[in-house]
Structure formats: C-alpha cells, structure tokens
Amino acid sequence: MDAVWLFPARQLGARESGLAVLSVFPEDDGARRTRTIHTLHYVLEPPAPRAKPVRTDELAEQGTVPLDRIDRIIEGVLRRLDVPETPDVRETGGDAGLWAELLAELGGVVLDPGYRESLSLVPDAPSADPDDPRT
C-alpha cells in the first residue's frame, strides 16, 4: 500500500455511504514506477425491525498507471464518482506497519473489522487486529 485517500461518510437518506481510493504497489513492478489504483465504496443500509444494519462493500481496480500520473487519475476517479468532499490523504509508502496502524485506527470508524482481510492488499502484511490468529 502506497497511499489512501479517505472521504467522510455521506448520508443518503437513511443510508450511509463512504469511499476510499487506494494506491497500491503492483507485484510485477520491482522498480516501483507504477501504482495500481483501487476504489473501496461501502453502503450501510438501515436495519429492518429487530435486525442488524446491512453493509455492502465494493472494491474495484481502476487500473495501473505511471507514478507521475497518479494525481490526474485520482482526480478522474473522483470526478466519475461525483465526490465533493476533500479527502484525508494517508501515505504509507509501502510500510506494512504503517498500513496496519492505519487499519487499526480506522477499525470501527470507516472500515468493518470483518473486511480487513480483503483490504490487506500487501501480501503477508501483519493484521491490524492483535487478537487475529493470522499474525
């Protein structure tokens, strides 16, 4: 993981929606001259009577680009998704420890703990959950 752009959750009537844009080091680029861009979008539906809320997550790869084009690509992704807020940009620079710290910080705020495994886009990255047996 190189960097994450985090956007504040938005209310869509009774539903909540959130977005993160991820810049990931591709496995086949040892020189680190490109990044693969992913978007993570979630929607939290209000609960039915006597039920838990239903959360839907969508992780989509947007493409791999040269390093000098990331800002332009991010702007295009945001324009297509019609996101008006200014993101909180977090850079990890490929440091698995910083990525784990970021996941731990966001757990329960933006990211569902059950979704952390899917967000571990760095192979063999340590889990953000100290009680997770995978660490």
CSV table of N, CA and C in Angstrom, one decimal:
chain,number,residue,atom,x,y,z
A,1,MET,N,0.9,-1.2,0.0
A,1,MET,CA,0.0,0.0,0.0
A,1,MET,C,0.9,1.2,0.0
A,2,ASP,N,0.6,2.1,-0.9
A,2,ASP,CA,1.4,3.4,-1.0
A,2,ASP,C,0.7,4.5,-0.3
A,3,ALA,N,-0.6,4.7,-0.7
A,3,ALA,CA,-1.3,5.8,-0.1
A,3,ALA,C,-2.8,5.5,-0.2
A,4,VAL,N,-3.6,6.2,0.7
A,4,VAL,CA,-5.0,6.1,0.8
A,4,VAL,C,-5.7,7.4,0.9
A,5,TRP,N,-6.7,7.7,0.1
A,5,TRP,CA,-7.5,8.9,0.1
A,5,TRP,C,-8.8,8.5,0.8
A,6,LEU,N,-9.1,9.1,2.0
A,6,LEU,CA,-10.3,8.7,2.8
A,6,LEU,C,-11.3,9.9,2.7
A,7,PHE,N,-12.5,9.6,2.4
A,7,PHE,CA,-13.5,10.6,2.3
A,7,PHE,C,-14.5,10.4,3.4
A,8,PRO,N,-15.1,11.5,3.9
A,8,PRO,CA,-16.0,11.4,5.0
A,8,PRO,C,-17.3,10.7,4.6
A,9,ALA,N,-17.9,10.0,5.5
A,9,ALA,CA,-19.1,9.2,5.2
A,9,ALA,C,-20.2,10.3,4.8
A,10,ARG,N,-21.1,9.9,3.9
A,10,ARG,CA,-22.2,10.7,3.5
A,10,ARG,C,-23.5,10.0,3.8
A,11,GLN,N,-24.5,10.8,4.2
A,11,GLN,CA,-25.8,10.3,4.4
A,11,GLN,C,-26.6,10.4,3.1
A,12,LEU,N,-27.2,9.3,2.7
A,12,LEU,CA,-28.1,9.3,1.5
A,12,LEU,C,-29.5,8.9,2.0
A,13,GLY,N,-30.2,9.8,2.5
A,13,GLY,CA,-31.5,9.5,3.2
A,13,GLY,C,-31.2,8.7,4.4
A,14,ALA,N,-31.7,7.5,4.6
A,14,ALA,CA,-31.4,6.7,5.8
A,14,ALA,C,-30.1,5.9,5.6
A,15,ARG,N,-29.6,5.8,4.4
A,15,ARG,CA,-28.4,5.1,4.1
A,15,ARG,C,-27.1,5.9,4.4
A,16,GLU,N,-26.0,5.2,4.7
A,16,GLU,CA,-24.7,5.9,4.8
A,16,GLU,C,-23.8,5.3,3.7
A,17,SER,N,-23.0,6.2,3.1
A,17,SER,CA,-22.1,5.7,2.1
A,17,SER,C,-20.7,6.3,2.3
A,18,GLY,N,-19.7,5.6,2.0
A,18,GLY,CA,-18.3,6.0,2.2
A,18,GLY,C,-17.4,5.6,1.1
A,19,LEU,N,-16.2,6.3,0.9
A,19,LEU,CA,-15.3,6.0,-0.2
A,19,LEU,C,-13.9,6.1,0.3
A,20,ALA,N,-13.0,5.2,-0.2
A,20,ALA,CA,-11.6,5.3,-0.1
A,20,ALA,C,-11.0,5.0,-1.4
A,21,VAL,N,-9.9,5.7,-1.8
A,21,VAL,CA,-9.2,5.4,-3.0
A,21,VAL,C,-7.8,5.0,-2.5
A,22,LEU,N,-7.4,3.8,-3.1
A,22,LEU,CA,-6.1,3.2,-2.7
A,22,LEU,C,-5.1,3.2,-3.8
A,23,SER,N,-3.9,3.5,-3.5
A,23,SER,CA,-2.8,3.5,-4.4
A,23,SER,C,-1.8,2.3,-3.9
A,24,VAL,N,-1.7,1.3,-4.8
A,24,VAL,CA,-1.0,0.1,-4.3
A,24,VAL,C,0.2,-0.2,-5.3
A,25,PHE,N,1.3,-0.7,-4.7
A,25,PHE,CA,2.4,-1.1,-5.5
A,25,PHE,C,2.1,-2.4,-6.2
A,26,PRO,N,2.2,-2.4,-7.5
A,26,PRO,CA,1.9,-3.7,-8.3
A,26,PRO,C,3.0,-4.7,-7.9
A,27,GLU,N,2.7,-5.9,-7.9
A,27,GLU,CA,3.6,-7.0,-7.6
A,27,GLU,C,4.7,-7.1,-8.7
A,28,ASP,N,4.4,-6.8,-9.9
A,28,ASP,CA,5.3,-7.0,-11.0
A,28,ASP,C,6.2,-5.8,-11.3
A,29,ASP,N,6.2,-4.8,-10.4
A,29,ASP,CA,6.9,-3.6,-10.6
A,29,ASP,C,8.0,-3.4,-9.5
A,30,GLY,N,9.1,-4.1,-9.6
A,30,GLY,CA,10.1,-4.0,-8.6
A,30,GLY,C,10.7,-2.6,-8.5
A,31,ALA,N,10.7,-1.9,-9.6
A,31,ALA,CA,11.3,-0.5,-9.6
A,31,ALA,C,10.3,0.5,-9.0
A,32,ARG,N,9.1,0.1,-8.7
A,32,ARG,CA,8.1,1.0,-8.1
A,32,ARG,C,7.8,2.2,-8.9
A,33,ARG,N,7.7,2.0,-10.2
A,33,ARG,CA,7.4,3.2,-11.1
A,33,ARG,C,6.0,3.3,-11.5
A,34,THR,N,5.1,2.4,-11.0
A,34,THR,CA,3.7,2.5,-11.3
A,34,THR,C,2.9,2.2,-10.0
A,35,ARG,N,1.7,2.5,-10.1
A,35,ARG,CA,0.8,2.2,-8.9
A,35,ARG,C,-0.6,1.7,-9.5
A,36,THR,N,-1.2,0.7,-8.8
A,36,THR,CA,-2.5,0.3,-9.2
A,36,THR,C,-3.5,1.0,-8.3
A,37,ILE,N,-4.5,1.6,-8.9
A,37,ILE,CA,-5.5,2.4,-8.2
A,37,ILE,C,-6.8,1.5,-8.0
A,38,HIS,N,-7.2,1.5,-6.8
A,38,HIS,CA,-8.5,0.8,-6.4
A,38,HIS,C,-9.4,1.8,-5.7
A,39,THR,N,-10.7,1.6,-5.9
A,39,THR,CA,-11.7,2.3,-5.1
A,39,THR,C,-12.4,1.3,-4.2
A,40,LEU,N,-12.6,1.8,-3.0
A,40,LEU,CA,-13.4,1.0,-2.0
A,40,LEU,C,-14.6,1.8,-1.6
A,41,HIS,N,-15.8,1.3,-1.9
A,41,HIS,CA,-17.0,2.0,-1.7
A,41,HIS,C,-17.9,1.1,-0.8
A,42,TYR,N,-18.5,1.7,0.3
A,42,TYR,CA,-19.4,0.9,1.1
A,42,TYR,C,-20.7,1.7,1.2
A,43,VAL,N,-21.8,0.9,1.4
A,43,VAL,CA,-23.1,1.4,1.7
A,43,VAL,C,-23.6,0.7,2.9
A,44,LEU,N,-24.1,1.4,3.9
A,44,LEU,CA,-24.7,0.8,5.1
A,44,LEU,C,-26.2,1.1,5.0
A,45,GLU,N,-27.0,0.0,4.9
A,45,GLU,CA,-28.4,0.2,4.8
A,45,GLU,C,-29.0,0.1,6.2
A,46,PRO,N,-30.0,0.9,6.5
A,46,PRO,CA,-30.6,0.9,7.8
A,46,PRO,C,-31.2,-0.5,8.1
A,47,PRO,N,-31.2,-0.8,9.4
A,47,PRO,CA,-31.7,-2.1,9.8
A,47,PRO,C,-33.2,-2.2,9.7
A,48,ALA,N,-33.7,-3.4,9.3
A,48,ALA,CA,-35.1,-3.7,9.4
A,48,ALA,C,-35.4,-3.9,10.9
A,49,PRO,N,-36.7,-3.8,11.2
A,49,PRO,CA,-37.1,-4.0,12.6
A,49,PRO,C,-36.4,-5.3,13.2
A,50,ARG,N,-35.8,-5.2,14.3
A,50,ARG,CA,-35.1,-6.3,15.0
A,50,ARG,C,-34.1,-7.0,14.2
A,51,ALA,N,-33.4,-6.2,13.4
A,51,ALA,CA,-32.3,-6.8,12.5
A,51,ALA,C,-31.1,-5.9,12.6
A,52,LYS,N,-29.9,-6.4,12.2
A,52,LYS,CA,-28.7,-5.6,12.1
A,52,LYS,C,-28.7,-4.8,10.8
A,53,PRO,N,-28.0,-3.7,10.8
A,53,PRO,CA,-27.8,-3.0,9.5
A,53,PRO,C,-27.0,-3.9,8.5
A,54,VAL,N,-27.3,-3.6,7.3
A,54,VAL,CA,-26.6,-4.4,6.2
A,54,VAL,C,-25.6,-3.5,5.5
A,55,ARG,N,-24.3,-4.0,5.5
A,55,ARG,CA,-23.3,-3.3,4.9
A,55,ARG,C,-22.8,-4.0,3.6
A,56,THR,N,-22.7,-3.2,2.5
A,56,THR,CA,-22.2,-3.8,1.3
A,56,THR,C,-20.9,-3.0,0.9
A,57,ASP,N,-19.8,-3.8,0.6
A,57,ASP,CA,-18.5,-3.2,0.2
A,57,ASP,C,-18.2,-3.6,-1.2
A,58,GLU,N,-17.7,-2.7,-1.9
A,58,GLU,CA,-17.2,-2.9,-3.3
A,58,GLU,C,-15.8,-2.4,-3.5
A,59,LEU,N,-14.9,-3.3,-3.7
A,59,LEU,CA,-13.5,-3.0,-4.0
A,59,LEU,C,-13.3,-3.2,-5.5
A,60,ALA,N,-12.9,-2.1,-6.2
A,60,ALA,CA,-12.8,-2.2,-7.7
A,60,ALA,C,-11.4,-1.7,-8.1
A,61,GLU,N,-10.7,-2.4,-9.0
A,61,GLU,CA,-9.5,-2.0,-9.5
A,61,GLU,C,-9.8,-1.0,-10.7
A,62,GLN,N,-9.2,0.2,-10.6
A,62,GLN,CA,-9.4,1.2,-11.7
A,62,GLN,C,-8.3,1.2,-12.7
A,63,GLY,N,-7.2,0.6,-12.4
A,63,GLY,CA,-6.1,0.5,-13.4
A,63,GLY,C,-4.7,0.7,-12.8
A,64,THR,N,-3.7,0.5,-13.6
A,64,THR,CA,-2.3,0.7,-13.2
A,64,THR,C,-1.7,1.8,-14.0
A,65,VAL,N,-1.1,2.8,-13.4
A,65,VAL,CA,-0.6,4.0,-14.0
A,65,VAL,C,0.8,4.3,-13.6
A,66,PRO,N,1.5,5.1,-14.5
A,66,PRO,CA,2.9,5.5,-14.1
A,66,PRO,C,2.7,6.5,-12.9
A,67,LEU,N,3.8,6.5,-12.1
A,67,LEU,CA,3.8,7.3,-10.9
A,67,LEU,C,3.4,8.8,-11.1
A,68,ASP,N,3.9,9.4,-12.2
A,68,ASP,CA,3.7,10.8,-12.4
A,68,ASP,C,2.2,11.1,-12.9
A,69,ARG,N,1.4,10.1,-13.1
A,69,ARG,CA,0.0,10.3,-13.5
A,69,ARG,C,-1.0,10.0,-12.4
A,70,ILE,N,-0.5,9.7,-11.2
A,70,ILE,CA,-1.5,9.3,-10.1
A,70,ILE,C,-2.5,10.4,-9.8
A,71,ASP,N,-2.0,11.6,-9.6
A,71,ASP,CA,-2.9,12.7,-9.2
A,71,ASP,C,-3.9,12.9,-10.3
A,72,ARG,N,-3.6,12.9,-11.5
A,72,ARG,CA,-4.6,13.0,-12.6
A,72,ARG,C,-5.6,11.9,-12.6
A,73,ILE,N,-5.1,10.7,-12.4
A,73,ILE,CA,-6.0,9.5,-12.4
A,73,ILE,C,-7.0,9.6,-11.2
A,74,ILE,N,-6.4,10.0,-10.0
A,74,ILE,CA,-7.3,10.1,-8.8
A,74,ILE,C,-8.3,11.2,-9.0
A,75,GLU,N,-8.0,12.3,-9.6
A,75,GLU,CA,-8.9,13.4,-9.9
A,75,GLU,C,-10.0,12.8,-10.9
A,76,GLY,N,-9.7,12.0,-11.8
A,76,GLY,CA,-10.7,11.4,-12.7
A,76,GLY,C,-11.6,10.4,-12.0
A,77,VAL,N,-11.0,9.6,-11.2
A,77,VAL,CA,-11.8,8.7,-10.4
A,77,VAL,C,-12.8,9.4,-9.5
A,78,LEU,N,-12.4,10.5,-8.9
A,78,LEU,CA,-13.3,11.2,-8.0
A,78,LEU,C,-14.3,12.0,-8.8
A,79,ARG,N,-14.0,12.5,-10.0
A,79,ARG,CA,-14.9,13.2,-10.8
A,79,ARG,C,-16.0,12.2,-11.3
A,80,ARG,N,-15.6,11.0,-11.7
A,80,ARG,CA,-16.6,10.0,-12.1
A,80,ARG,C,-17.5,9.5,-11.0
A,81,LEU,N,-17.0,9.5,-9.8
A,81,LEU,CA,-17.8,9.1,-8.6
A,81,LEU,C,-18.5,10.2,-8.0
A,82,ASP,N,-18.3,11.4,-8.5
A,82,ASP,CA,-19.0,12.6,-8.0
A,82,ASP,C,-18.9,12.8,-6.5
A,83,VAL,N,-17.6,12.9,-6.0
A,83,VAL,CA,-17.4,13.0,-4.6
A,83,VAL,C,-16.9,14.5,-4.4
A,84,PRO,N,-17.8,15.2,-3.7
A,84,PRO,CA,-17.5,16.7,-3.5
A,84,PRO,C,-16.5,17.0,-2.3
A,85,GLU,N,-16.3,16.1,-1.4
A,85,GLU,CA,-15.5,16.3,-0.2
A,85,GLU,C,-14.0,16.3,-0.5
A,86,THR,N,-13.2,17.0,0.3
A,86,THR,CA,-11.8,16.9,0.2
A,86,THR,C,-11.3,15.7,1.0
A,87,PRO,N,-10.5,14.8,0.4
A,87,PRO,CA,-10.1,13.6,1.1
A,87,PRO,C,-9.0,13.9,2.2
A,88,ASP,N,-8.9,12.9,3.1
A,88,ASP,CA,-7.8,12.9,4.1
A,88,ASP,C,-6.8,11.9,3.4
A,89,VAL,N,-5.7,12.4,3.0
A,89,VAL,CA,-4.7,11.5,2.3
A,89,VAL,C,-3.7,11.0,3.4
A,90,ARG,N,-3.6,9.6,3.4
A,90,ARG,CA,-2.6,9.0,4.3
A,90,ARG,C,-1.6,8.2,3.4
A,91,GLU,N,-0.4,8.5,3.6
A,91,GLU,CA,0.7,7.8,2.9
A,91,GLU,C,1.4,6.8,3.8
A,92,THR,N,1.5,5.6,3.2
A,92,THR,CA,2.2,4.5,4.0
A,92,THR,C,3.5,4.2,3.3
A,93,GLY,N,3.7,4.5,2.0
A,93,GLY,CA,4.9,4.3,1.3
A,93,GLY,C,5.3,2.8,1.2
A,94,GLY,N,4.4,1.9,1.3
A,94,GLY,CA,4.7,0.5,1.3
A,94,GLY,C,5.1,-0.1,2.6
A,95,ASP,N,5.1,0.7,3.7
A,95,ASP,CA,5.4,0.2,5.0
A,95,ASP,C,4.2,-0.6,5.6
A,96,ALA,N,4.4,-1.9,5.7
A,96,ALA,CA,3.3,-2.7,6.2
A,96,ALA,C,2.8,-2.4,7.6
A,97,GLY,N,3.8,-1.9,8.4
A,97,GLY,CA,3.5,-1.5,9.8
A,97,GLY,C,2.6,-0.2,9.8
A,98,LEU,N,2.9,0.7,8.9
A,98,LEU,CA,2.0,1.9,8.8
A,98,LEU,C,0.6,1.6,8.3
A,99,TRP,N,0.6,0.6,7.4
A,99,TRP,CA,-0.7,0.2,6.8
A,99,TRP,C,-1.5,-0.5,8.0
A,100,ALA,N,-0.9,-1.3,8.7
A,100,ALA,CA,-1.6,-2.0,9.9
A,100,ALA,C,-2.1,-1.0,10.9
A,101,GLU,N,-1.2,0.1,11.2
A,101,GLU,CA,-1.6,1.1,12.1
A,101,GLU,C,-2.9,1.9,11.6
A,102,LEU,N,-2.8,2.2,10.3
A,102,LEU,CA,-4.0,2.9,9.7
A,102,LEU,C,-5.2,2.1,9.8
A,103,LEU,N,-5.1,0.8,9.4
A,103,LEU,CA,-6.3,-0.1,9.6
A,103,LEU,C,-6.8,-0.2,11.0
A,104,ALA,N,-5.9,-0.2,12.0
A,104,ALA,CA,-6.3,-0.3,13.4
A,104,ALA,C,-7.0,1.0,13.8
A,105,GLU,N,-6.4,2.2,13.3
A,105,GLU,CA,-7.0,3.5,13.6
A,105,GLU,C,-8.4,3.6,13.0
A,106,LEU,N,-8.7,3.1,11.8
A,106,LEU,CA,-10.0,3.2,11.2
A,106,LEU,C,-11.0,2.1,11.6
A,107,GLY,N,-10.5,1.0,12.2
A,107,GLY,CA,-11.4,0.0,12.5
A,107,GLY,C,-12.6,0.5,13.4
A,108,GLY,N,-13.8,0.3,13.0
A,108,GLY,CA,-14.9,0.8,13.7
A,108,GLY,C,-15.4,2.2,13.4
A,109,VAL,N,-14.5,2.9,12.6
A,109,VAL,CA,-14.9,4.2,12.1
A,109,VAL,C,-15.4,4.2,10.7
A,110,VAL,N,-14.5,3.7,9.8
A,110,VAL,CA,-14.8,3.6,8.4
A,110,VAL,C,-14.8,2.2,8.0
A,111,LEU,N,-13.9,1.4,8.4
A,111,LEU,CA,-13.7,0.0,8.0
A,111,LEU,C,-14.3,-1.0,8.9
A,112,ASP,N,-15.0,-1.9,8.5
A,112,ASP,CA,-15.6,-3.0,9.2
A,112,ASP,C,-14.5,-4.0,9.5
A,113,PRO,N,-14.3,-4.4,10.8
A,113,PRO,CA,-13.2,-5.3,11.1
A,113,PRO,C,-13.3,-6.6,10.3
A,114,GLY,N,-14.4,-7.1,9.9
A,114,GLY,CA,-14.5,-8.3,9.1
A,114,GLY,C,-14.0,-8.1,7.7
A,115,TYR,N,-13.8,-6.8,7.3
A,115,TYR,CA,-13.3,-6.5,5.9
A,115,TYR,C,-11.8,-6.3,5.8
A,116,ARG,N,-11.1,-6.3,7.0
A,116,ARG,CA,-9.7,-6.0,7.0
A,116,ARG,C,-8.9,-7.0,6.1
A,117,GLU,N,-9.3,-8.3,6.1
A,117,GLU,CA,-8.6,-9.3,5.3
A,117,GLU,C,-8.6,-8.9,3.8
A,118,SER,N,-9.7,-8.4,3.3
A,118,SER,CA,-9.9,-8.0,1.9
A,118,SER,C,-9.1,-6.8,1.6
A,119,LEU,N,-8.8,-6.0,2.7
A,119,LEU,CA,-8.1,-4.7,2.4
A,119,LEU,C,-6.6,-4.9,2.6
A,120,SER,N,-6.2,-6.1,3.0
A,120,SER,CA,-4.7,-6.4,3.1
A,120,SER,C,-4.2,-6.6,1.8
A,121,LEU,N,-4.0,-5.6,1.0
A,121,LEU,CA,-3.5,-5.7,-0.4
A,121,LEU,C,-2.0,-6.0,-0.5
A,122,VAL,N,-1.3,-5.8,0.6
A,122,VAL,CA,0.1,-6.1,0.7
A,122,VAL,C,0.2,-7.6,1.1
A,123,PRO,N,0.8,-8.5,0.3
A,123,PRO,CA,0.9,-9.9,0.7
A,123,PRO,C,1.6,-10.0,2.0
A,124,ASP,N,1.1,-10.9,2.8
A,124,ASP,CA,1.7,-11.2,4.1
A,124,ASP,C,1.8,-10.0,5.1
A,125,ALA,N,1.0,-9.0,4.9
A,125,ALA,CA,1.1,-7.9,5.8
A,125,ALA,C,0.5,-8.3,7.1
A,126,PRO,N,1.1,-7.7,8.2
A,126,PRO,CA,0.5,-8.1,9.5
A,126,PRO,C,-0.9,-7.6,9.7
A,127,SER,N,-1.7,-8.4,10.4
A,127,SER,CA,-3.0,-8.0,10.6
A,127,SER,C,-3.1,-6.8,11.6
A,128,ALA,N,-4.1,-5.9,11.4
A,128,ALA,CA,-4.3,-4.8,12.3
A,128,ALA,C,-4.9,-5.2,13.6
A,129,ASP,N,-5.4,-6.4,13.7
A,129,ASP,CA,-6.1,-6.9,14.9
A,129,ASP,C,-5.1,-7.8,15.7
A,130,PRO,N,-4.7,-7.3,16.9
A,130,PRO,CA,-3.7,-8.1,17.7
A,130,PRO,C,-4.3,-9.5,18.1
A,131,ASP,N,-5.6,-9.6,18.1
A,131,ASP,CA,-6.2,-10.9,18.5
A,131,ASP,C,-6.4,-11.8,17.3
A,132,ASP,N,-6.1,-11.4,16.1
A,132,ASP,CA,-6.2,-12.1,14.9
A,132,ASP,C,-5.2,-13.2,14.9
A,133,PRO,N,-5.6,-14.5,14.7
A,133,PRO,CA,-4.6,-15.6,14.7
A,133,PRO,C,-3.7,-15.6,13.5
A,134,ARG,N,-4.0,-14.8,12.5
A,134,ARG,CA,-3.2,-14.8,11.3
A,134,ARG,C,-1.9,-14.1,11.5
A,135,THR,N,-1.7,-13.4,12.6
A,135,THR,CA,-0.4,-12.7,12.8
A,135,THR,C,0.6,-13.5,13.4
